[in-house]
Amino acid sequence: MDVIDKGLLNVLQAGFPIAREPFALTANEIAINEVDVIGRVRRLKRGSIIRYIGPVFDARSLGYSSTLVAMSVPVDRLESAARIVNEHPGVSHNYQRDHQYNLWFTLTLPADKDIQGKVLALSEEIEPEAMMELPALKRFKVSALFDVGGSESSLGNMLSEPNLDAALDSTDWAVIIELQRDLPIVRRPFDGAARAAGVSVDDFLERGRSLKERGVMRRFGAAVAHTKVGFAANVMVCWNVPRDSVGEAGRRMAAFSEVSHCYERATRDGWPYNLYTMIHGRTERECRDVISKIASRTGIEKYETLFTVKEFKKERIRFAPPGSGSTANRYYPISVDIGGKRCVVIGGGDVALRKVRTLLEHSALVQVIGPELCPGIEALIVDGKITATRRSYRRDDLRGAFVVIAATDDAVTNERVARDAHRLGKLVNVVDVPDRSNFIVPSCLRRGDLSIAVSTGGASPALARRIRERLEGDFGEEYETLLSLVGRVRAELKQGGIIVSGDGWHDALDLDVLLDLVRKDRLEQAERHLIDKLTGCGRNGRC
């Protein structure tokens, strides 16, 4: 990064304009042109220095509650415990820390959900040696901003009081849901979000700014990967503060620029620590120096230091209207016929190859576009099963496509594909980025014409796959034979003018008996058994 990059990062962290052409406004602040700003932001995102540009909502204002959970887990089970925690979509942060309590995570759920019950359920699955739930009682500072450009004064304490009476309507929520998607790095990044929310761009921008003014959104800006901008060390310090001194100590601790978060939290038996600070530094020594300064300035001498050892998860919570389930509910489960339809896969690696093979299984006409193609894709080209264009993606590549899949290893290219596909009204899936997809691919179990799809709404493809694998043991190959037999009987009855109601079919399908006969290869007996049951069901309704 050069000096301009660093200054740009500070400006983007402090606040990104919710405006029609926000990059032009940002350019004015650092005296460069809009095109340069967009190019630099794309490069910083491609290098994973900027994690995302988006909102930081106040969970309580949206009707959510959160808690901090600490677990003591044997080292040999720590990775598996972390995976269990990570699978929960309400977990935003999950870390290994250098302490007896070595697994720390935050859990956020709609306020009407039993958050303590969920914590208990996770504990029963993980079986830690000890566990504490530590809800926040008071916030003194929330400001995960990192001065990378020498302009510390531009970064402040982004703490605001929650608006518990925000009275959000359906349009507010439509805007909130769209704002949570990854911001496209284009001249007018909010135009597509406004269309998706079903409002004009001006109304969308006004609603977005109103959310900030009402305290529902704490800020809208860039989140940076702190380790990539020089802040390689961070530590959570738990302070034992006399109850009548918490307010003053919290304000003093929050005043340190190295402190990103400062909370008062509940205490537990054997754990008297009630004030928590997150401290970031370029080295561990730097962090320890800050701890010493805080202790000296506040007079607090009893504390525990918990340096971060490993980051297991760091993601934004996807908020949805309480009572509506999760944002995953926006996916409407359907089965789509893609036989003979043009399906475009952008990318030429192993991930793209897996997507291509699945499309071919469903008789799609597949075209692959990418500058470099893996051997598996090359083999499919030679066999005449797919067509390919060996070059980088262009917008016109989507013309005439029924389904679009973005499967490159370049986030910027995937974002371009998603943006263009949405603009053209295409079905698009960006691999591993459900926020930019309007459809997701479930994990499927197939037995002939029988398909059983398992989806987690994009929250955990791995969990969907594990559930599907478990179902494979319950639904063997005999189901394919049974389905064929049932289809044949249905056709024969219809041809003979015999109408059987839906309830009649339900009662006649005695699965235990039919599957036992199929497994014993007594198909004629199974067919006769089914026909006898059906013809005794009455002739009302439709077959």
Coordinates of C-alpha atoms in Angstrom, one line a residue:
M1 CA 0.0 0.0 0.0
D2 CA 1.1 3.5 -0.7
V3 CA 0.3 6.7 1.2
I4 CA -2.9 7.3 -0.8
D5 CA -4.1 3.7 -0.1
K6 CA -3.6 4.2 3.6
G7 CA -5.4 7.5 3.7
L8 CA -8.2 6.0 1.6
L9 CA -8.6 3.1 4.1
N10 CA -9.0 5.6 7.0
V11 CA -11.6 7.5 5.1
L12 CA -13.5 4.4 4.1
Q13 CA -13.4 3.1 7.7
A14 CA -14.7 6.3 9.2
G15 CA -17.7 6.3 7.0
F16 CA -18.7 5.5 3.4
P17 CA -21.3 7.9 1.9
I18 CA -24.8 6.5 1.4
A19 CA -25.2 8.5 -1.8
R20 CA -25.8 8.0 -5.6
E21 CA -22.1 8.2 -6.5
P22 CA -20.3 7.6 -3.2
F23 CA -16.8 7.0 -4.7
A24 CA -16.9 10.5 -6.2
L25 CA -17.5 12.0 -2.8
T26 CA -14.8 9.8 -1.3
A27 CA -12.4 11.0 -4.0
N28 CA -13.0 14.6 -3.1
E29 CA -11.9 13.9 0.5
I30 CA -8.5 12.6 -0.5
A31 CA -8.0 14.7 -3.7
I32 CA -7.8 12.0 -6.3
N33 CA -10.3 11.1 -9.0
E34 CA -13.3 8.7 -8.8
V35 CA -11.8 6.2 -11.2
D36 CA -8.6 5.9 -9.1
V37 CA -10.6 5.4 -6.0
I38 CA -12.7 2.6 -7.5
G39 CA -9.5 0.9 -8.9
R40 CA -7.8 1.2 -5.5
V41 CA -10.8 -0.2 -3.6
R42 CA -11.1 -3.1 -6.0
R43 CA -7.4 -3.9 -5.5
L44 CA -7.6 -3.6 -1.7
K45 CA -10.6 -6.0 -1.7
R46 CA -8.8 -8.4 -4.1
G47 CA -5.9 -8.5 -1.7
S48 CA -8.4 -9.1 1.2
I49 CA -7.2 -5.9 2.9
I50 CA -10.8 -4.6 2.8
R51 CA -13.0 -7.4 4.0
Y52 CA -16.2 -5.6 3.0
I53 CA -17.9 -2.2 2.8
G54 CA -21.2 -2.3 4.5
P55 CA -23.3 -1.5 7.6
V56 CA -22.7 -2.1 11.2
F57 CA -26.1 -2.4 12.7
D58 CA -27.1 -2.2 16.4
A59 CA -28.5 -5.7 17.1
R60 CA -30.8 -4.5 19.8
S61 CA -32.3 -1.8 17.6
L62 CA -33.2 -4.6 15.1
G63 CA -34.8 -6.8 17.8
Y64 CA -31.9 -9.1 18.5
S65 CA -29.9 -10.0 21.6
S66 CA -26.4 -11.3 21.9
T67 CA -24.0 -12.8 24.4
L68 CA -20.4 -13.8 24.8
V69 CA -19.6 -17.4 25.6
A70 CA -16.4 -18.8 27.0
M71 CA -15.5 -22.5 27.0
S72 CA -12.7 -24.5 28.4
V73 CA -12.1 -27.3 25.8
P74 CA -9.4 -30.0 25.8
V75 CA -6.8 -29.1 23.2
D76 CA -7.3 -32.3 21.3
R77 CA -11.0 -31.5 20.8
L78 CA -10.7 -27.7 20.2
E79 CA -10.8 -27.8 16.4
S80 CA -13.9 -30.0 16.3
A81 CA -15.6 -27.8 19.0
A82 CA -14.8 -24.8 16.9
R83 CA -16.4 -26.4 13.8
I84 CA -19.6 -27.1 15.8
V85 CA -19.7 -23.5 16.9
N86 CA -19.0 -22.1 13.5
E87 CA -21.9 -24.0 11.9
H88 CA -24.4 -21.8 13.8
P89 CA -25.4 -18.8 11.7
G90 CA -25.9 -16.7 14.8
V91 CA -22.1 -16.9 15.6
S92 CA -20.2 -14.0 14.2
H93 CA -16.9 -14.3 16.0
N94 CA -15.1 -17.4 17.3
Y95 CA -11.5 -17.4 18.6
Q96 CA -9.0 -19.6 20.4
R97 CA -7.4 -17.6 23.2
D98 CA -4.3 -18.3 25.3
H99 CA -6.1 -19.2 28.5
Q100 CA -7.7 -22.0 30.4
Y101 CA -10.9 -20.7 28.8
N102 CA -9.6 -21.2 25.3
L103 CA -12.7 -20.9 23.1
W104 CA -14.6 -17.6 23.0
F105 CA -17.5 -16.8 20.7
T106 CA -20.4 -14.3 20.3
L107 CA -23.9 -15.5 19.6
T108 CA -26.6 -13.2 18.3
L109 CA -30.3 -14.3 17.9
P110 CA -33.7 -12.6 17.6
A111 CA -34.7 -11.4 21.1
D112 CA -37.7 -13.8 21.1
K113 CA -35.4 -16.8 20.8
D114 CA -34.0 -18.7 23.8
I115 CA -30.4 -17.6 23.6
Q116 CA -29.5 -19.4 26.9
G117 CA -31.1 -22.5 25.6
K118 CA -29.0 -22.4 22.4
V119 CA -25.9 -21.9 24.5
L120 CA -26.8 -24.9 26.6
A121 CA -27.4 -27.0 23.4
L122 CA -24.0 -26.1 22.1
S123 CA -22.5 -27.0 25.4
E124 CA -24.2 -30.4 25.4
E125 CA -22.8 -31.1 22.0
I126 CA -19.3 -29.9 22.7
E127 CA -19.0 -31.1 26.3
P128 CA -16.5 -28.5 27.5
E129 CA -14.8 -28.9 30.8
A130 CA -16.2 -25.5 31.9
M131 CA -18.4 -22.8 30.3
M132 CA -19.5 -19.3 31.1
E133 CA -22.1 -17.1 29.4
L134 CA -21.2 -13.4 29.8
P135 CA -23.9 -11.0 28.4
A136 CA -23.0 -7.4 28.1
L137 CA -24.5 -5.0 30.7
K138 CA -23.1 -1.7 29.3
R139 CA -21.1 -0.6 26.2
F140 CA -18.4 2.0 26.6
K141 CA -16.9 1.7 23.1
V142 CA -17.4 -0.2 19.9
S143 CA -15.0 1.0 17.2
A144 CA -13.1 -1.7 15.2
L145 CA -11.3 0.9 13.2
F146 CA -7.6 0.8 12.5
D147 CA -5.4 3.9 11.8
V148 CA -3.3 2.9 8.8
G149 CA -2.7 6.4 7.4
G150 CA -1.5 8.5 10.3
S151 CA -4.8 10.4 10.6
E152 CA -6.0 8.9 13.9
S153 CA -8.3 11.9 14.5
S154 CA -10.5 10.7 11.6
L155 CA -11.2 7.5 13.5
G156 CA -13.3 7.7 16.6
N157 CA -15.5 5.9 19.0
M158 CA -18.5 4.8 16.8
L159 CA -20.6 4.2 19.9
S160 CA -24.3 5.2 19.8
E161 CA -27.2 4.4 21.9
P162 CA -29.5 1.7 20.5
N163 CA -32.9 2.9 19.3
L164 CA -35.2 0.4 20.9
D165 CA -38.3 2.1 19.5
A166 CA -37.2 2.4 15.8
A167 CA -40.6 1.1 14.5
L168 CA -39.1 -0.4 11.4
D169 CA -41.5 -1.1 8.6
S170 CA -41.3 -3.6 5.7
T171 CA -39.5 -1.1 3.4
D172 CA -36.9 -0.4 6.1
W173 CA -36.3 -4.1 6.4
A174 CA -36.1 -4.5 2.6
V175 CA -33.4 -1.8 2.6
I176 CA -31.6 -3.4 5.6
I177 CA -31.5 -6.8 3.9
E178 CA -30.1 -5.3 0.7
L179 CA -27.5 -3.2 2.5
Q180 CA -26.1 -6.3 4.1
R181 CA -25.1 -7.7 0.7
D182 CA -21.5 -7.2 -0.4
L183 CA -21.3 -3.7 -1.9
P184 CA -20.4 -3.8 -5.7
I185 CA -17.4 -1.6 -6.4
V186 CA -18.9 0.4 -9.2
R187 CA -19.7 4.0 -9.7
R188 CA -23.3 3.7 -8.5
P189 CA -23.2 0.8 -6.1
F190 CA -26.7 1.2 -4.6
D191 CA -28.7 1.2 -7.8
G192 CA -29.0 -2.6 -8.0
A193 CA -29.8 -2.8 -4.3
A194 CA -32.7 -0.3 -4.7
R195 CA -34.2 -2.4 -7.5
A196 CA -33.9 -5.5 -5.4
A197 CA -35.6 -3.7 -2.5
G198 CA -38.4 -2.6 -4.8
V199 CA -37.9 1.2 -4.2
S200 CA -36.5 4.1 -6.2
V201 CA -32.8 4.8 -5.7
D202 CA -33.6 8.1 -4.0
D203 CA -35.9 6.4 -1.5
F204 CA -33.4 3.7 -0.9
L205 CA -30.6 6.2 -0.1
E206 CA -32.9 8.3 2.1
R207 CA -33.9 5.2 4.1
G208 CA -30.3 4.1 4.5
R209 CA -29.3 7.5 5.8
S210 CA -32.4 7.5 8.1
L211 CA -31.2 4.2 9.6
K212 CA -28.0 6.0 10.7
E213 CA -29.8 9.0 12.0
R214 CA -32.2 6.8 14.0
G215 CA -29.4 4.9 15.6
V216 CA -30.3 1.6 14.0
M217 CA -27.1 1.6 12.0
R218 CA -23.9 2.6 13.9
R219 CA -21.9 3.2 10.7
F220 CA -21.6 2.3 7.1
G221 CA -18.0 1.8 6.1
A222 CA -15.1 -0.5 5.3
A223 CA -14.0 -3.4 7.5
V224 CA -10.3 -4.1 7.2
A225 CA -8.3 -7.2 7.9
H226 CA -6.3 -5.8 10.8
T227 CA -3.5 -8.3 10.5
K228 CA -2.9 -7.2 6.9
V229 CA -2.5 -3.5 7.9
G230 CA 0.1 -4.1 10.5
F231 CA -2.0 -4.9 13.7
A232 CA -0.7 -8.5 14.1
A233 CA -1.5 -8.9 17.8
N234 CA -4.7 -8.5 19.8
V235 CA -5.7 -9.4 23.3
M236 CA -8.9 -9.4 25.3
V237 CA -8.3 -8.1 28.8
C238 CA -10.8 -9.0 31.6
W239 CA -10.6 -6.5 34.4
N240 CA -11.8 -6.9 38.0
V241 CA -13.2 -3.5 38.8
P242 CA -15.0 -2.4 42.0
R243 CA -18.7 -2.0 41.1
D244 CA -18.9 1.7 42.0
S245 CA -15.8 2.4 39.8
V246 CA -17.0 0.6 36.6
G247 CA -18.4 3.8 34.9
E248 CA -15.2 5.8 35.4
A249 CA -12.9 3.0 34.6
G250 CA -14.9 2.1 31.4
R251 CA -14.7 5.7 30.1
R252 CA -10.9 5.9 30.8
M253 CA -10.3 2.6 29.1
A254 CA -12.4 3.5 26.1
A255 CA -10.3 6.7 25.6
F256 CA -7.3 4.6 24.5
S257 CA -7.1 4.5 20.7
E258 CA -5.7 1.0 20.9
V259 CA -8.9 -0.2 22.6
S260 CA -11.5 -1.2 20.0
H261 CA -14.2 -2.5 22.3
C262 CA -15.0 -1.9 25.9
Y263 CA -17.9 -3.6 27.7
E264 CA -19.2 -4.2 31.2
R265 CA -20.3 -7.8 31.4
A266 CA -21.9 -10.1 34.0
T267 CA -19.7 -11.9 36.4
R268 CA -19.8 -15.6 37.4
D269 CA -18.8 -17.7 40.3
G270 CA -15.0 -18.0 40.3
W271 CA -14.8 -15.3 37.5
P272 CA -15.1 -11.8 39.1
Y273 CA -14.1 -9.9 36.0
N274 CA -16.7 -7.4 34.9
L275 CA -15.0 -5.0 32.4
Y276 CA -13.6 -6.2 29.1
T277 CA -11.4 -4.4 26.6
M278 CA -10.1 -5.6 23.2
I279 CA -6.7 -4.2 22.5
H280 CA -4.9 -4.2 19.1
G281 CA -1.2 -3.6 18.5
R282 CA 1.5 -4.3 16.0
T283 CA 3.2 -6.6 18.4
E284 CA 2.4 -8.5 21.7
R285 CA 4.9 -6.2 23.5
E286 CA 2.9 -3.2 22.2
C287 CA -0.3 -4.7 23.6
R288 CA 1.3 -5.3 27.0
D289 CA 2.5 -1.8 27.1
V290 CA -1.1 -0.5 26.6
I291 CA -2.3 -2.9 29.3
S292 CA 0.3 -1.4 31.7
K293 CA -0.8 2.1 30.8
I294 CA -4.5 1.3 31.4
A295 CA -3.7 -0.3 34.7
S296 CA -1.7 2.7 35.8
R297 CA -4.3 5.3 34.6
T298 CA -7.3 3.4 36.2
G299 CA -5.6 1.9 39.3
I300 CA -7.0 -1.5 38.4
E301 CA -4.5 -4.2 39.2
K302 CA -6.5 -7.4 38.9
Y303 CA -7.0 -8.6 35.4
E304 CA -6.6 -11.6 33.0
T305 CA -4.9 -11.3 29.6
L306 CA -6.2 -13.6 26.8
F307 CA -4.2 -13.2 23.6
T308 CA -5.8 -14.4 20.4
V309 CA -4.2 -17.6 19.2
K310 CA -6.4 -18.4 16.2
E311 CA -9.4 -16.9 14.4
F312 CA -11.9 -19.6 13.7
K313 CA -14.7 -17.3 12.4
K314 CA -15.2 -13.7 11.8
E315 CA -18.4 -12.8 9.8
R316 CA -21.2 -10.4 9.9
I317 CA -24.6 -11.5 11.3
R318 CA -27.3 -11.5 8.6
F319 CA -30.2 -9.7 10.2
A320 CA -33.8 -10.5 9.1
P321 CA -37.1 -9.3 10.6
P322 CA -37.6 -11.1 13.9
G323 CA -40.2 -13.8 13.5
S324 CA -39.4 -14.3 9.9
G325 CA -36.7 -16.9 10.4
S326 CA -33.4 -16.2 8.8
T327 CA -32.5 -14.5 5.5
A328 CA -32.2 -18.1 4.2
N329 CA -36.0 -18.2 4.0
R330 CA -35.8 -16.0 0.9
Y331 CA -34.9 -19.1 -1.1
Y332 CA -38.0 -20.7 -2.5
P333 CA -37.4 -24.4 -3.1
I334 CA -38.2 -25.5 -6.7
S335 CA -36.9 -28.0 -9.2
V336 CA -36.0 -26.4 -12.5
D337 CA -35.7 -28.1 -15.9
I338 CA -32.4 -27.0 -17.4
G339 CA -32.3 -29.7 -20.1
G340 CA -31.2 -28.3 -23.4
K341 CA -30.8 -24.8 -21.9
R342 CA -27.6 -22.7 -22.1
C343 CA -25.8 -22.6 -18.8
V344 CA -22.7 -20.5 -18.4
V345 CA -19.9 -21.3 -15.9
I346 CA -17.3 -18.5 -15.4
G347 CA -14.0 -20.1 -14.3
G348 CA -11.9 -22.9 -15.3
G349 CA -10.6 -24.6 -12.1
D350 CA -11.6 -27.6 -10.1
V351 CA -14.6 -25.8 -8.5
A352 CA -15.9 -24.9 -11.9
L353 CA -15.4 -28.5 -13.1
R354 CA -17.6 -29.8 -10.3
K355 CA -20.3 -27.3 -11.3
V356 CA -20.0 -28.3 -14.9
R357 CA -20.4 -32.0 -14.1
T358 CA -23.6 -31.4 -12.1
L359 CA -25.1 -29.3 -15.0
L360 CA -24.2 -32.1 -17.4
E361 CA -26.0 -34.6 -15.2
H362 CA -29.1 -32.6 -15.8
S363 CA -28.7 -32.4 -19.6
A364 CA -27.7 -28.7 -19.7
L365 CA -25.9 -27.1 -22.7
V366 CA -22.8 -25.9 -20.8
Q367 CA -20.4 -23.2 -21.9
V368 CA -17.2 -22.5 -19.8
I369 CA -15.5 -19.2 -19.9
G370 CA -12.0 -18.7 -18.5
P371 CA -8.5 -17.8 -19.5
E372 CA -7.1 -21.1 -18.1
L373 CA -8.9 -24.4 -18.0
C374 CA -8.1 -27.4 -15.8
P375 CA -7.4 -30.8 -17.4
G376 CA -10.9 -32.1 -16.4
I377 CA -12.6 -29.3 -18.3
E378 CA -10.2 -29.8 -21.3
A379 CA -11.2 -33.5 -21.4
L380 CA -14.9 -32.6 -21.5
I381 CA -14.2 -30.2 -24.4
V382 CA -12.3 -32.9 -26.3
D383 CA -15.3 -35.3 -25.8
G384 CA -17.6 -32.7 -27.2
K385 CA -19.7 -32.5 -24.0
I386 CA -19.2 -28.8 -23.5
T387 CA -18.0 -25.7 -25.3
A388 CA -15.5 -23.2 -23.9
T389 CA -14.1 -19.8 -24.5
R390 CA -10.5 -19.3 -23.4
R391 CA -10.4 -15.7 -22.2
S392 CA -11.5 -13.5 -19.4
Y393 CA -15.1 -12.8 -18.6
R394 CA -17.1 -10.2 -20.6
R395 CA -20.6 -8.9 -19.9
D396 CA -21.9 -10.2 -23.2
D397 CA -21.1 -13.7 -22.2
L398 CA -24.4 -13.9 -20.2
R399 CA -26.6 -13.1 -23.2
G400 CA -29.0 -16.0 -23.7
A401 CA -27.9 -17.8 -20.6
F402 CA -30.6 -19.5 -18.5
V403 CA -28.3 -20.2 -15.5
V404 CA -25.0 -18.5 -14.6
I405 CA -22.4 -19.8 -12.2
A406 CA -19.5 -17.7 -11.1
A407 CA -16.7 -20.1 -9.9
T408 CA -13.5 -18.1 -10.3
D409 CA -10.9 -17.5 -7.6
D410 CA -11.1 -13.8 -8.2
A411 CA -13.7 -12.0 -6.0
V412 CA -13.8 -9.0 -8.2
T413 CA -14.6 -11.1 -11.3
N414 CA -17.2 -13.0 -9.4
E415 CA -18.8 -9.7 -8.2
R416 CA -18.9 -8.5 -11.8
V417 CA -20.6 -11.6 -13.0
A418 CA -23.2 -11.4 -10.1
R419 CA -23.9 -7.7 -10.8
D420 CA -24.3 -8.3 -14.6
A421 CA -26.5 -11.4 -14.1
H422 CA -28.8 -9.6 -11.6
R423 CA -29.1 -6.7 -14.1
L424 CA -30.1 -9.1 -16.8
G425 CA -32.5 -11.0 -14.6
K426 CA -30.5 -14.3 -14.8
L427 CA -30.4 -17.1 -12.3
V428 CA -27.0 -16.7 -10.8
N429 CA -25.0 -18.6 -8.2
V430 CA -21.7 -17.2 -6.9
V431 CA -19.9 -20.2 -5.4
D432 CA -19.6 -19.8 -1.6
V433 CA -21.1 -16.3 -1.7
P434 CA -24.9 -16.7 -1.1
D435 CA -25.3 -13.0 -0.6
R436 CA -24.6 -12.4 -4.3
S437 CA -26.6 -15.4 -5.4
N438 CA -30.3 -15.5 -6.2
F439 CA -30.3 -19.3 -6.0
I440 CA -28.2 -21.8 -4.2
V441 CA -27.5 -25.4 -5.0
P442 CA -28.7 -27.9 -2.4
S443 CA -26.9 -31.1 -1.5
C444 CA -28.9 -33.8 -3.4
L445 CA -29.5 -37.5 -2.9
R446 CA -30.8 -39.2 -6.0
R447 CA -32.4 -42.5 -6.5
G448 CA -33.5 -42.5 -10.1
D449 CA -36.3 -40.0 -10.4
L450 CA -36.4 -39.6 -6.7
S451 CA -34.5 -36.5 -5.5
I452 CA -34.1 -35.4 -1.9
A453 CA -32.5 -32.0 -1.6
V454 CA -31.0 -30.7 1.7
S455 CA -30.3 -26.9 2.0
T456 CA -29.1 -24.7 4.8
G457 CA -29.9 -21.5 3.0
G458 CA -26.2 -21.1 2.3
A459 CA -25.3 -21.0 6.0
S460 CA -23.4 -24.3 6.0
P461 CA -23.0 -26.3 2.8
A462 CA -20.9 -28.7 4.8
L463 CA -23.8 -29.5 7.2
A464 CA -26.1 -30.0 4.3
R465 CA -23.7 -32.5 2.8
R466 CA -23.4 -34.4 6.1
I467 CA -27.2 -34.6 6.5
R468 CA -27.4 -35.8 2.9
E469 CA -24.8 -38.5 3.6
R470 CA -26.8 -39.6 6.6
L471 CA -30.0 -39.9 4.5
E472 CA -28.1 -42.1 2.0
G473 CA -28.2 -44.9 4.6
D474 CA -32.0 -44.5 5.0
F475 CA -32.9 -44.2 1.3
G476 CA -31.2 -47.1 -0.6
E477 CA -31.4 -48.1 -4.2
E478 CA -34.7 -49.9 -3.5
Y479 CA -36.4 -46.5 -3.5
E480 CA -35.5 -46.1 -7.2
T481 CA -37.2 -49.4 -8.0
L482 CA -40.2 -48.6 -5.9
L483 CA -40.7 -45.2 -7.5
S484 CA -40.6 -46.9 -11.0
L485 CA -43.1 -49.4 -9.9
V486 CA -45.5 -46.8 -8.4
G487 CA -45.2 -44.7 -11.5
R488 CA -46.1 -47.7 -13.7
V489 CA -49.1 -48.6 -11.5
R490 CA -50.3 -45.0 -11.6
A491 CA -50.2 -44.8 -15.4
E492 CA -52.0 -48.2 -15.7
L493 CA -54.8 -47.1 -13.4
K494 CA -55.3 -43.8 -15.2
Q495 CA -55.3 -45.6 -18.6
G496 CA -58.0 -47.9 -17.2
G497 CA -60.1 -44.9 -16.0
I498 CA -59.6 -45.7 -12.4
I499 CA -59.3 -42.4 -10.3
V500 CA -57.7 -42.6 -6.9
S501 CA -57.7 -39.7 -4.5
G502 CA -54.6 -38.3 -2.9
D503 CA -55.6 -39.6 0.5
G504 CA -56.2 -43.0 -1.2
W505 CA -52.7 -43.0 -2.5
H506 CA -51.3 -42.0 0.8
D507 CA -53.1 -44.8 2.6
A508 CA -52.2 -47.4 0.0
L509 CA -48.4 -46.7 0.0
D510 CA -47.5 -49.0 2.8
L511 CA -43.8 -48.4 2.6
D512 CA -42.6 -51.1 5.0
V513 CA -44.5 -53.8 3.1
L514 CA -43.6 -52.5 -0.4
L515 CA -39.9 -51.9 0.4
D516 CA -39.6 -55.4 1.9
L517 CA -41.1 -57.0 -1.2
V518 CA -38.8 -54.9 -3.5
R519 CA -35.7 -55.8 -1.5
K520 CA -36.7 -59.5 -1.9
D521 CA -37.1 -58.9 -5.7
R522 CA -40.8 -59.9 -5.5
L523 CA -41.9 -57.0 -7.7
E524 CA -45.0 -58.6 -9.1
Q525 CA -46.3 -59.3 -5.6
A526 CA -45.5 -55.7 -4.6
E527 CA -47.4 -54.4 -7.7
R528 CA -50.4 -56.6 -6.9
H529 CA -50.4 -55.5 -3.3
L530 CA -50.4 -51.8 -4.3
I531 CA -53.1 -52.3 -6.9
D532 CA -55.3 -54.1 -4.4
K533 CA -54.9 -51.4 -1.8
L534 CA -55.6 -48.7 -4.4
T535 CA -58.7 -50.2 -6.0
G536 CA -60.2 -50.6 -2.6
C537 CA -59.7 -46.9 -1.7
G538 CA -62.7 -45.6 -3.6
R539 CA -62.8 -43.5 -6.7
N540 CA -63.2 -40.0 -5.5
G541 CA -60.7 -37.3 -6.4
R542 CA -57.9 -37.5 -8.8
C543 CA -55.1 -40.0 -9.3

